mmCIF file of C-alpha atoms in Angstrom:
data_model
loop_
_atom_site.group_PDB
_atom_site.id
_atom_site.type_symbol
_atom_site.label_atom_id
_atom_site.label_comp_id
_atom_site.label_asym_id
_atom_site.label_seq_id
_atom_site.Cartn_x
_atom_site.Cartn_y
_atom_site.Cartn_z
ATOM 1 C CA UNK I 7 45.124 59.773 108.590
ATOM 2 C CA UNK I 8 45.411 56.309 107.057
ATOM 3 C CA UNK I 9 43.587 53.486 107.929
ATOM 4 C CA UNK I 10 45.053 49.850 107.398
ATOM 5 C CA UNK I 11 42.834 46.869 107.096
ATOM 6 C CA UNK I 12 43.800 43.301 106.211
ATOM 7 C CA UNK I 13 42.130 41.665 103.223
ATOM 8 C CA UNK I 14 39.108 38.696 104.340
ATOM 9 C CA UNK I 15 39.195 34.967 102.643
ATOM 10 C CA UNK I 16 35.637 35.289 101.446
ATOM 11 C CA UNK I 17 35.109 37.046 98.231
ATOM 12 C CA UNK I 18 31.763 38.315 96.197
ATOM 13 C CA UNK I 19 32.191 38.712 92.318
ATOM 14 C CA UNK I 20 28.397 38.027 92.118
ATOM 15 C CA UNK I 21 26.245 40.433 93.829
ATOM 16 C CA UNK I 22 25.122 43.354 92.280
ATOM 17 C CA UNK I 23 26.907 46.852 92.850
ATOM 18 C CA UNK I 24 24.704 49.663 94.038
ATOM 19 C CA UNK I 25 27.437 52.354 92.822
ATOM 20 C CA UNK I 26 29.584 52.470 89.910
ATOM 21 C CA UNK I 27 33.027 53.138 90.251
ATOM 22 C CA UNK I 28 35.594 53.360 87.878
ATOM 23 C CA UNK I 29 38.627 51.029 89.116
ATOM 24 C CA UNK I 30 42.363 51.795 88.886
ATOM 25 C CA UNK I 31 45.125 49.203 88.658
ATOM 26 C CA UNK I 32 46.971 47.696 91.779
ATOM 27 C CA UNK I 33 50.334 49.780 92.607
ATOM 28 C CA UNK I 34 52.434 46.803 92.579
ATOM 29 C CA UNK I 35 50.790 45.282 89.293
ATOM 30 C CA UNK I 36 54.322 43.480 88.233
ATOM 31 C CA UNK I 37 55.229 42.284 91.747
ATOM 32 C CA UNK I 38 51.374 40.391 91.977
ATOM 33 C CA UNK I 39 52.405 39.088 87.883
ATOM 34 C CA UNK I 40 55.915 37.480 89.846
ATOM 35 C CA UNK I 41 53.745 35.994 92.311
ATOM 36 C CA UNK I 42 50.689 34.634 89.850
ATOM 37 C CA UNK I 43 53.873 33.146 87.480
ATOM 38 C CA UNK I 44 54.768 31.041 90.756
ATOM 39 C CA UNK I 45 50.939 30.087 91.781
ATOM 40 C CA UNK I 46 50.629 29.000 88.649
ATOM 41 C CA UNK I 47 53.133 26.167 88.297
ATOM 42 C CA UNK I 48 51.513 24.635 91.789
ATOM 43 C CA UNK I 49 48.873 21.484 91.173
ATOM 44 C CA UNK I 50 45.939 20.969 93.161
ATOM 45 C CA UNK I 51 47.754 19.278 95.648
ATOM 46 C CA UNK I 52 50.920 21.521 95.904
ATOM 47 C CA UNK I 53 48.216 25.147 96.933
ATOM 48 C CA UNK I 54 46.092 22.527 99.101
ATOM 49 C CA UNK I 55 49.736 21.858 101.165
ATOM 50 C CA UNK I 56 50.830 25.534 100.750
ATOM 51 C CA UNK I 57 47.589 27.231 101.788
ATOM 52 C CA UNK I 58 46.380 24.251 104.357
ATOM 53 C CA UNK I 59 42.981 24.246 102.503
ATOM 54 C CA UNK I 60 40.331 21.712 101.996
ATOM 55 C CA UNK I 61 40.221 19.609 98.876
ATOM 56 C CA UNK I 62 37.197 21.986 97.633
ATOM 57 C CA UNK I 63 39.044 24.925 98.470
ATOM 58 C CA UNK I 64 42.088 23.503 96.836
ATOM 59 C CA UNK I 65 40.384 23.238 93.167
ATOM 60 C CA UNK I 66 38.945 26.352 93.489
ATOM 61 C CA UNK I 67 41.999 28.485 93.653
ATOM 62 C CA UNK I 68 44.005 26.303 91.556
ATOM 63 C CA UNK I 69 41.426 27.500 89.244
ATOM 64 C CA UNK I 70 41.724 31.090 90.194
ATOM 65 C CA UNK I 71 45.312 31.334 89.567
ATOM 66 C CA UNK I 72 45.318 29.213 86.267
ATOM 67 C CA UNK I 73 42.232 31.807 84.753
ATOM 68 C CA UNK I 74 44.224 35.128 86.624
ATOM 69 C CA UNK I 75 44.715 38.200 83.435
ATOM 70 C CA UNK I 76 47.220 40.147 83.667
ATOM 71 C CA UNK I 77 44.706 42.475 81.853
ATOM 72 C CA UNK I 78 41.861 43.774 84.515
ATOM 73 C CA UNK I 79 38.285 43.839 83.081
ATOM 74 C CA UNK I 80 34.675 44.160 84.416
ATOM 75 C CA UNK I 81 34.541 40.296 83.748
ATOM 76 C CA UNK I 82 37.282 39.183 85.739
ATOM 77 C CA UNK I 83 37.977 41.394 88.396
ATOM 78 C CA UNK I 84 35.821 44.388 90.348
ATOM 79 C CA UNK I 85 37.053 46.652 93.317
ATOM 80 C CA UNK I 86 38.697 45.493 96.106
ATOM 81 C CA UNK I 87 36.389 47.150 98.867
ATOM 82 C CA UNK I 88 33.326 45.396 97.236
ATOM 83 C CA UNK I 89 34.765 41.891 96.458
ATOM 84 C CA UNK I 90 35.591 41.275 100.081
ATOM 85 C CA UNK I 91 32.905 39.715 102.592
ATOM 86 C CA UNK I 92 34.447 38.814 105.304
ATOM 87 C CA UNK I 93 33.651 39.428 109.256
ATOM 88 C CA UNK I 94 35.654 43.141 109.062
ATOM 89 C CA UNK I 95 33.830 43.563 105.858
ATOM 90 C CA UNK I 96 30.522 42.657 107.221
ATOM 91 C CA UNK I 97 30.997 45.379 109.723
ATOM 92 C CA UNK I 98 31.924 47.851 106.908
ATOM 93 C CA UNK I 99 28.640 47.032 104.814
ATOM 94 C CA UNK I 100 30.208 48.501 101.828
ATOM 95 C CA UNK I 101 27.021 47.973 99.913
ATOM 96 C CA UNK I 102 25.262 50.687 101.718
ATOM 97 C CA UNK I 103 28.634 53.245 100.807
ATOM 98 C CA UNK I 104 27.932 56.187 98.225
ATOM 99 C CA UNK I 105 29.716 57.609 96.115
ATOM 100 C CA UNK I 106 30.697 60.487 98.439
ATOM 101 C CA UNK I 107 31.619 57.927 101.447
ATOM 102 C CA UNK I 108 34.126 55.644 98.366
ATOM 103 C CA UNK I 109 35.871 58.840 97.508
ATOM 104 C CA UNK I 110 36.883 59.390 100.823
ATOM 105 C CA UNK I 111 37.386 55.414 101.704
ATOM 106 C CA UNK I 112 39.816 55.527 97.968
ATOM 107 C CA UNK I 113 41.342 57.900 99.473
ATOM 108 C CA UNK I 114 42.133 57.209 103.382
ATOM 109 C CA UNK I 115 41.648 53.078 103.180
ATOM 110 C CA UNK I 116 44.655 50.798 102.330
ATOM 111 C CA UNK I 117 44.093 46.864 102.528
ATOM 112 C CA UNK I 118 47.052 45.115 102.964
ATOM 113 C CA UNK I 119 47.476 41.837 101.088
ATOM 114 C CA UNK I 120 49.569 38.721 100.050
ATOM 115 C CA UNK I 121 49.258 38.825 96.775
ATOM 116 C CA UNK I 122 48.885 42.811 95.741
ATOM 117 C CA UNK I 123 50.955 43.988 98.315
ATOM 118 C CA UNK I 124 48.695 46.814 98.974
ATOM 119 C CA UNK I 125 45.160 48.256 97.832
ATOM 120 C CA UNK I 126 43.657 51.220 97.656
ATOM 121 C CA UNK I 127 39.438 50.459 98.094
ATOM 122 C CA UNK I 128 39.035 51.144 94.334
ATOM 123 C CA UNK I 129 42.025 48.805 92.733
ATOM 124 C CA UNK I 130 40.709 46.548 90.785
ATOM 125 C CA UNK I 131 41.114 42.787 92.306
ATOM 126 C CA UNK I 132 41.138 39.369 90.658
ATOM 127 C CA UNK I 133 39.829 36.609 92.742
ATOM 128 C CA UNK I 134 42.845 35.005 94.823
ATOM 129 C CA UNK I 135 43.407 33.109 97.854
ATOM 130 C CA UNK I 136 47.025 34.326 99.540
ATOM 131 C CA UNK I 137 47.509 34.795 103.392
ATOM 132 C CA UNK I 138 50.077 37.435 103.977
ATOM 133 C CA UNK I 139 51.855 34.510 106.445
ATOM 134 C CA UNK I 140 51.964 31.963 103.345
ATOM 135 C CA UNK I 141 55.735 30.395 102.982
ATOM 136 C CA UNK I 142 56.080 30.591 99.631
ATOM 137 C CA UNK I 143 59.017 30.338 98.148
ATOM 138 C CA UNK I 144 60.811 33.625 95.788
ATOM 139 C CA UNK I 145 63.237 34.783 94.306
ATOM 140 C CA UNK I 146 63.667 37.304 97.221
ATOM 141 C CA UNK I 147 63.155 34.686 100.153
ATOM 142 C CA UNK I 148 61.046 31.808 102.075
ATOM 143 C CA UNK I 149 57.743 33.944 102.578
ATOM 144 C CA UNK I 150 55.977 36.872 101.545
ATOM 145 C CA UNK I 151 57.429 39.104 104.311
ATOM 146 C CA UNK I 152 61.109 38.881 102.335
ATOM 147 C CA UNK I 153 58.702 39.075 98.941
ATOM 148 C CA UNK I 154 57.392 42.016 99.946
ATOM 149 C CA UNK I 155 60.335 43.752 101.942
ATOM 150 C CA UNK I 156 60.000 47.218 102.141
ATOM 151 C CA UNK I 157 58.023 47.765 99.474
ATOM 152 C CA UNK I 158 54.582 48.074 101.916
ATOM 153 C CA UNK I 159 56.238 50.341 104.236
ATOM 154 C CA UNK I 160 57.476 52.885 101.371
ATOM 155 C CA UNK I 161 54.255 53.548 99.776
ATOM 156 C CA UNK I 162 52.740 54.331 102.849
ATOM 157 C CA UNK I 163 55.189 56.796 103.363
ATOM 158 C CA UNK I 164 53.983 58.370 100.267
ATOM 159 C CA UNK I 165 50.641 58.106 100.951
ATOM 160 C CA UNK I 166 51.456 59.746 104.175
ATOM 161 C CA UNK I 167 53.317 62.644 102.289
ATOM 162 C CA UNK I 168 50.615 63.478 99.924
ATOM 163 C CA UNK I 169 48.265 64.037 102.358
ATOM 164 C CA UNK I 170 49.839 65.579 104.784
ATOM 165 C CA UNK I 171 49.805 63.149 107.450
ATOM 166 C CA UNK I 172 51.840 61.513 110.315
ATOM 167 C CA UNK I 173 49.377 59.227 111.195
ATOM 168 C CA UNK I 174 48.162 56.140 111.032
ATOM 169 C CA UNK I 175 45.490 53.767 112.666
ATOM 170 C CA UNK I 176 46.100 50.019 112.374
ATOM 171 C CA UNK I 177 42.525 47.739 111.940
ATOM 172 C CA UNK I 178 45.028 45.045 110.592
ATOM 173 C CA UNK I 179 45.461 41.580 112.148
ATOM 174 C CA UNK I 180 49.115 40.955 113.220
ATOM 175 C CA UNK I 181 49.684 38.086 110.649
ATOM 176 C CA UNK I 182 49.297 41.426 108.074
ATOM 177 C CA UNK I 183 50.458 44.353 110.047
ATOM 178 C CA UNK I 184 53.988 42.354 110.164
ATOM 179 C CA UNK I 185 55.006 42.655 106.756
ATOM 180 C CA UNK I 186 55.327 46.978 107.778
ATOM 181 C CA UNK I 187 58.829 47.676 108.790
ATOM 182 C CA UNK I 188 57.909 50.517 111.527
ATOM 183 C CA UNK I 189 61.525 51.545 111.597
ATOM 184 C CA UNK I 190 61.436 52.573 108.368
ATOM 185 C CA UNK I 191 57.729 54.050 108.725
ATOM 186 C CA UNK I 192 57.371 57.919 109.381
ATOM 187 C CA UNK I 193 53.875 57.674 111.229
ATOM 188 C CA UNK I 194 52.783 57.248 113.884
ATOM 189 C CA UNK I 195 50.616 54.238 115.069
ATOM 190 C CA UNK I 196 47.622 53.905 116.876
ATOM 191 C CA UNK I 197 46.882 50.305 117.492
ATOM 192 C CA UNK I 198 42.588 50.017 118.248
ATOM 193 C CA UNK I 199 41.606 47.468 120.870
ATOM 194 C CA UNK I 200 38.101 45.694 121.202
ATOM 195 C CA UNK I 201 37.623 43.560 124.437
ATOM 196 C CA UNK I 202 33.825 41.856 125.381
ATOM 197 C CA UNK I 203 32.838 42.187 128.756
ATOM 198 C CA UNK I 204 32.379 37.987 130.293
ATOM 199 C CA UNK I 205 31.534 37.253 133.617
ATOM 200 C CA UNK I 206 33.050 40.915 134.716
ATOM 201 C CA UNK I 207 36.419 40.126 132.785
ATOM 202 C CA UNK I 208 38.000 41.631 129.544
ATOM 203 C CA UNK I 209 37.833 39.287 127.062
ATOM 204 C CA UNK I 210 39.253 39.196 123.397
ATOM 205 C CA UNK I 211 37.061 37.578 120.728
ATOM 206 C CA UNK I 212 38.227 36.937 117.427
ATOM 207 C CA UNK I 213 35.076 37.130 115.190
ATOM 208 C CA UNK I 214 33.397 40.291 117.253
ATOM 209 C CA UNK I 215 37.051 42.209 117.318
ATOM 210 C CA UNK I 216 37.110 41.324 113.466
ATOM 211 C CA UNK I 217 33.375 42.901 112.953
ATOM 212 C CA UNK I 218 34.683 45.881 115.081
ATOM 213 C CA UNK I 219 37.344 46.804 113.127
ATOM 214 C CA UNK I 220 35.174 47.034 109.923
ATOM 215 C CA UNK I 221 32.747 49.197 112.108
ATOM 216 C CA UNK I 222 35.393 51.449 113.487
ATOM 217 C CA UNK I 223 36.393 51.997 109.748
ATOM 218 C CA UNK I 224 32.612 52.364 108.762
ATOM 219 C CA UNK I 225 32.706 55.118 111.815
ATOM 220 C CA UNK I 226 35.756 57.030 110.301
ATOM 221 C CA UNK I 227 33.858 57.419 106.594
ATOM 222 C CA UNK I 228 30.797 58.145 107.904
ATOM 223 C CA UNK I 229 32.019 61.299 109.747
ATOM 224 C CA UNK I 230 34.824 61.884 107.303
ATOM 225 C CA UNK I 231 37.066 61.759 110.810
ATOM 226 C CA UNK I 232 40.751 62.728 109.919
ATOM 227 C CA UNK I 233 42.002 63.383 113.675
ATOM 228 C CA UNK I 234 42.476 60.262 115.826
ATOM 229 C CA UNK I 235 41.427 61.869 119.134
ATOM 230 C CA UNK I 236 37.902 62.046 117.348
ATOM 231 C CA UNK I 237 37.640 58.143 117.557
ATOM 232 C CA UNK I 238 37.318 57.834 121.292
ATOM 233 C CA UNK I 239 33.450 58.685 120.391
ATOM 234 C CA UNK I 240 33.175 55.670 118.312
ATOM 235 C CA UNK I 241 29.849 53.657 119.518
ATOM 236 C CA UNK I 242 28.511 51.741 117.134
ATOM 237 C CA UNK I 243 27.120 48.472 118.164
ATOM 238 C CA UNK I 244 27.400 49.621 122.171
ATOM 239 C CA UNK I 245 31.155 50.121 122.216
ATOM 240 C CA UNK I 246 32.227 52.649 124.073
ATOM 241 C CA UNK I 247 35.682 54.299 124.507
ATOM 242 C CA UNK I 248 38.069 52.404 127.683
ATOM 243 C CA UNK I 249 39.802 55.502 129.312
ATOM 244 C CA UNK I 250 41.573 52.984 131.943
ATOM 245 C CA UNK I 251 43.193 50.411 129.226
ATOM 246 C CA UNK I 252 43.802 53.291 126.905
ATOM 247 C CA UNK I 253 47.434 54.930 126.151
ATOM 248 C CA UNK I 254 48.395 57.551 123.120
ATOM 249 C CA UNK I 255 49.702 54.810 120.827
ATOM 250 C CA UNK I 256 46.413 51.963 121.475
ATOM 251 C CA UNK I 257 42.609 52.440 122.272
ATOM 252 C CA UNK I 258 40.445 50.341 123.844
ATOM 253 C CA UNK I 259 37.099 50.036 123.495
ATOM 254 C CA UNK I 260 34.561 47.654 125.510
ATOM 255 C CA UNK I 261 31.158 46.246 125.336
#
């Protein structure tokens, strides 16, 4: 079983690390390089058009891409599962992980991404600032969906292979889950919905569905689950498993 996640906008380089781990370099190392050569050329105004950011965050990763190695280093880059902090992240709480739970993350955990493609937990990361639905321009297209191609899709097939899998359970936001090409894909999916309970209706909120993802992942490494049936228990935070809205390709959970 693989579990996708999208990447989150805020990063951490600063806080401490309360396990080691040794990194290992991105899978599509000379694809990000193609994409960094192009970042690079772009002012300050040119990645505050492209990206829609303020004039702060503008600088800052105008910045990022000017100072981005193509040599990873403790100084310039950590791993990818504790440089994100975002709201699926905060639900995650990698910080409380060990070593045990990362080796099983590393190894059943893929973060999708703009800029690397794809991640396995332990990749190094540079900082970077690249929204998988970013219309920048390549050699292979108008976006990063014709960037990318099937590039995405292939390696999970792999990853499927090697561990002798069929299956896989999308946390991703739509915006990142787009840039698989599920004809070409030999899994299947199960797509995990989170609704909030208003006034007696269903309702889908953005930054609690984001939080729930990274707790339904937390769920998963906690007790090492590897068959989806066994996530119809998850609970954390008062979720609870929605029989009714459920089908064998999505799950719904409510609160």
């Amino acid at each position: 079983m693989i579990i996708l996640l999208s990447p989150a906008k805020t990063l951490d380089y600063s806080s401490p690390l309360n396990v080691s781990l040794d990194t290992s370099i991105p899978i599509f190392e000379k694809e990000t390089n193609q994409l960094v050569r192009i970042l690079k050329k772009l002012d300050v105004n040119e990645i505050k058009s492209l990206m829609h950011l303020s004039d702060k965050l503008a600088i800052l990763n105008e910045g990022r891409y000017k100072e981005f190695n193509k040599k990873y280093d403790s100084k310039n880059s950590r791993a990818a599962i504790m440089a994100f902090k975002g709201d699926v992240y905060t639900g995650l709480d990698t910080t409380t992980l060990s070593k045990e739970d990362l080796i099983f993350t590393n190894n059943h955990v893929r973060i999708l991404s703009g800029l690397y493609g794809i991640l396995k937990p332990n990749d190094a990361m540079q900082p970077y600032r690249l929204e998988m639905g970013t219309k920048l321009t390549n050699k292979h297209g108008s976006n990063l969906y014709h960037f990318w191609g099937d590039k995405i899709s292939n390696t999970l097939n792999k990853n499927l292979k090697a561990q002798g899998t069929d299956v896989i359970v999308n946390l991703a936001s739509n915006e990142y889950f787009k840039v698989i090409n599920q004809k070409k894909l030999k899994a299947k999916v199960l797509d995990i919905d989170f609704r909030e309970i208003k006034n007696g209706e269903l309702k889908f909120v953005s930054f609690f569905a984001k939080k729930a993802r990274g707790l339904m992942t937390r769920f998963i490494i906690d007790h090492q689950i590897t068959n989806p049936l066994d996530l119809r228990g998850f609970d954390y935070e008062n979720y609870r498993y929605n029989e009714e809205g459920s089908t064998e390709d999505k799950y719904s959970f409510i609160r």
